Short mmCIF file of C-alpha atoms in Angstrom, two decimals:
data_model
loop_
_atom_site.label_atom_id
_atom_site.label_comp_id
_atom_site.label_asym_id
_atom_site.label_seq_id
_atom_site.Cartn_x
_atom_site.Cartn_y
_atom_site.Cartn_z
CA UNK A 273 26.59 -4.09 2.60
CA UNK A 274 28.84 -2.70 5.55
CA UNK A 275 30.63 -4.75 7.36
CA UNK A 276 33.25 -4.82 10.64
CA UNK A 277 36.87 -5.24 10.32
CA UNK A 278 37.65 -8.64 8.83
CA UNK A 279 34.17 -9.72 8.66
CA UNK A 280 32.76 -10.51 4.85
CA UNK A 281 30.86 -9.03 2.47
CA UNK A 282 27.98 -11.30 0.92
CA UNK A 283 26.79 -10.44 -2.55
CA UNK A 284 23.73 -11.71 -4.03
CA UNK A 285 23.09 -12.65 -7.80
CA UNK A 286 19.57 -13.98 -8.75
CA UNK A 287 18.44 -15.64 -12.29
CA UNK A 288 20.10 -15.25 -15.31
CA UNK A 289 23.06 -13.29 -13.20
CA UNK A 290 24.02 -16.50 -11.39
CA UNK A 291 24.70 -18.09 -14.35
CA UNK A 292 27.44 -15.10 -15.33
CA UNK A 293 29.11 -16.05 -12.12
CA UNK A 294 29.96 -20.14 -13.81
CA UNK A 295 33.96 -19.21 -13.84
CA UNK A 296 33.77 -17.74 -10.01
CA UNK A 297 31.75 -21.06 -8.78
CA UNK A 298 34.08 -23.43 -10.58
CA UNK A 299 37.05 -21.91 -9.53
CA UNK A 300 35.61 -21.86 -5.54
CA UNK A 301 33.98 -25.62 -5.97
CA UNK A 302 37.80 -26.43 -7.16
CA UNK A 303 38.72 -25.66 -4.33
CA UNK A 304 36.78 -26.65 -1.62
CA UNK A 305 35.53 -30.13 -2.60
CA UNK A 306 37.81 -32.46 -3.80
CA UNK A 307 37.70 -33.93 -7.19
CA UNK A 308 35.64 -31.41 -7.85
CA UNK A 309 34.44 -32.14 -11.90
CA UNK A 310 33.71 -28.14 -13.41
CA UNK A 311 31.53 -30.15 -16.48
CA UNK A 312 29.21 -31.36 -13.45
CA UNK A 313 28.32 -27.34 -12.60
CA UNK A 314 28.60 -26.76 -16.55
CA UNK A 315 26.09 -29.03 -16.85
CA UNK A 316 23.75 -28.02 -14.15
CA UNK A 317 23.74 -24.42 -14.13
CA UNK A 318 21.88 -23.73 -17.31
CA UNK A 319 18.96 -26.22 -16.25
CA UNK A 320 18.30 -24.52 -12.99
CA UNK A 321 15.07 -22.73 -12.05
CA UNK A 322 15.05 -19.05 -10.49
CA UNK A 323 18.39 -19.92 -9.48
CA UNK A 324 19.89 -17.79 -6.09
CA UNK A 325 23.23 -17.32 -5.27
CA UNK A 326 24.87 -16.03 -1.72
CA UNK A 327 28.60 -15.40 -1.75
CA UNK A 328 30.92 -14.68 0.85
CA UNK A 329 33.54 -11.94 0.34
CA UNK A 330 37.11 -11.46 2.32
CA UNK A 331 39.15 -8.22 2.56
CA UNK A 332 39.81 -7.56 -0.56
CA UNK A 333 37.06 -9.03 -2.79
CA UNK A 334 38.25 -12.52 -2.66
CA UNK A 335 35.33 -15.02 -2.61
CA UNK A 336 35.80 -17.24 0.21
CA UNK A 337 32.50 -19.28 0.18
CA UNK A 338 28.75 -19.53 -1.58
CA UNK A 339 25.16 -21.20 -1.17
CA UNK A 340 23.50 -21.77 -4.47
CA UNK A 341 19.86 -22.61 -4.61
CA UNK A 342 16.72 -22.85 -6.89
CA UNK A 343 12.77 -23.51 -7.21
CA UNK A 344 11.73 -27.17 -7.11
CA UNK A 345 8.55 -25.79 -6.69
CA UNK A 346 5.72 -23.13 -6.20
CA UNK A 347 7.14 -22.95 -2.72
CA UNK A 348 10.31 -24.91 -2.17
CA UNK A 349 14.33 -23.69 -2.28
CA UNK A 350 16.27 -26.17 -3.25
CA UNK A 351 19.55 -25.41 -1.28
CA UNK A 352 22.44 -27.38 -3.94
CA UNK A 353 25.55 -26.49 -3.35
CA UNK A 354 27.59 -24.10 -0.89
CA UNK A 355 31.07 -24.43 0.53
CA UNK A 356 33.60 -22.10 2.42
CA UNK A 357 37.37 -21.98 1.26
CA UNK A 358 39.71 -24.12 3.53
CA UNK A 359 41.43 -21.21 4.94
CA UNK A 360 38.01 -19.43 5.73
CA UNK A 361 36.67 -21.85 7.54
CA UNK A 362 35.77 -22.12 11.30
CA UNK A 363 34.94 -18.32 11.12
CA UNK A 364 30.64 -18.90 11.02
CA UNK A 365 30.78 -18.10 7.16
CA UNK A 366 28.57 -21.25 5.71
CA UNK A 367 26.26 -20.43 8.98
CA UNK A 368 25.78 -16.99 7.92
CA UNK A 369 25.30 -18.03 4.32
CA UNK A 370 22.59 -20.42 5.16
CA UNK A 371 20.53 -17.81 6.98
CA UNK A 372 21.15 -15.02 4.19
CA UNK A 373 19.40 -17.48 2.01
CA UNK A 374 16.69 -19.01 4.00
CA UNK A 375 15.83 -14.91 4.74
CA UNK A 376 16.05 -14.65 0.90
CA UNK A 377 13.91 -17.21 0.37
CA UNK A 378 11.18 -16.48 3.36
CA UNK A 379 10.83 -12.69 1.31
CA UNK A 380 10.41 -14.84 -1.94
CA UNK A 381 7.52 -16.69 -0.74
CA UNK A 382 9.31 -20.15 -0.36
CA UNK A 383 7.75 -21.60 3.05
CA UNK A 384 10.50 -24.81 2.61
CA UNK A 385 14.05 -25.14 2.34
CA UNK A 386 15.25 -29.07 0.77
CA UNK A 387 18.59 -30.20 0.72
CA UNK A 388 20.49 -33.52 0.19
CA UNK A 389 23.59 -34.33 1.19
CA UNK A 390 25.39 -38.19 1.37
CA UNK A 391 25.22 -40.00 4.45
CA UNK A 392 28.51 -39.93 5.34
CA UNK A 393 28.53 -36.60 5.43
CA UNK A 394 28.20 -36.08 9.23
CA UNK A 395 28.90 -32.91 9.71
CA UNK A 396 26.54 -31.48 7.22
CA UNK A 397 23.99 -33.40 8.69
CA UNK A 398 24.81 -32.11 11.92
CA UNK A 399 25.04 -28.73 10.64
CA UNK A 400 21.47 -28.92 8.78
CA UNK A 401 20.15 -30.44 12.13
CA UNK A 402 21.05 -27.29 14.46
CA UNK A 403 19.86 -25.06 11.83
CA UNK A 404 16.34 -26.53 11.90
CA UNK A 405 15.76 -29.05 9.28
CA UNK A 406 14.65 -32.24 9.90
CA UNK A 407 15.55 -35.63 7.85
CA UNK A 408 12.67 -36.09 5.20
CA UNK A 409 13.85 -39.40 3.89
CA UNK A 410 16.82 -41.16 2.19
CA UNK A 411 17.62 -42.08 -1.52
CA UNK A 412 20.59 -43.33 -3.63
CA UNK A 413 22.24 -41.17 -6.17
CA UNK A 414 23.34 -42.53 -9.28
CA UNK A 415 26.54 -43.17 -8.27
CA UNK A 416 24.66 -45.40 -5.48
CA UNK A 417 25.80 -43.03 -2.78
CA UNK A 418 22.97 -43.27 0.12
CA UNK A 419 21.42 -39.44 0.31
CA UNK A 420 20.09 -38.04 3.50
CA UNK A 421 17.14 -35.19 2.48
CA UNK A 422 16.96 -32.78 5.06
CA UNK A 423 13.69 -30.35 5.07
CA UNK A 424 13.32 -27.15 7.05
CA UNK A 425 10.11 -25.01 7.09
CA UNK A 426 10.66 -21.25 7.15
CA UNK A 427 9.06 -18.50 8.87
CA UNK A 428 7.29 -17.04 5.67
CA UNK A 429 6.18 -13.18 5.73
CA UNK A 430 2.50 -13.39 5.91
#
């Protein structure tokens, strides 16, 4: 994909290929979210359906950020987990990796994007909001952290 002077490159892995990239993720989920446990993407990974996975590239190769998602459904993305590097962010990379998979996923057929994200969370919430979803309910994790679900219908290809 070409790109202009400093901006990055996004790659895109799909299925069994995301799963290739565990060592990549862990390593980047290290180091965006903290206490970040690498058994709770172990764990995950190989359960996930059609998985998708955007990431962000810097100069260089180095991954700076990713959106992971998968089918919960004939026609819903499940968007899981995504993050930008510390040092990356403020530059519009999550933003752009957001719409790279929502377009993904509106040329897959998905008509609905579903995320979750705790309700302290603010700024993802805020983030979600400008982007188009709206709040779709609340739960509790099993931790008994309150979860916001956010929902945003896409503009499928007819």
């Amino acid at each position: 994909m070409a790109r202009g002077a400093g901006q990055p490159e996004f790659s895109l892995f799909e299925g069994e290929s995301v799963r290739g990239q565990q060592a990549m993720l862990a390593g980047l989920c290290t180091r965006i979210f903290d206490s970040f446990d690498p058994d709770y993407l172990a764990r995950r990974l190989p359960g996930l359906i059609d998985p998708v996975l955007h990431v962000a590239h810097g100069d260089g190769g180095a991954a700076l950020g990713f959106k992971i998602g998968y089918r919960r459904g004939p026609s819903l993305l499940y968007s899981w987990l995504g993050g930008v590097v510390p040092e990356a962010r403020g530059q519009g990379i999550a933003a752009r990796l957001m719409q790279a998979q929502h377009d993904w996923a509106a040329v897959q057929g998905y008509h609905n994007v579903e995320t979750r994200t705790r309700a302290t969370n603010n700024r993802m919430i805020i983030v979600n909001l400008t982007a188009g979803f709206h709040i779709a309910g609340v739960e509790s994790d099993e931790a008994g952290h309150l979860m916001v679900i956010q929902r945003r219908r896409l503009n499928t290809l007819p």
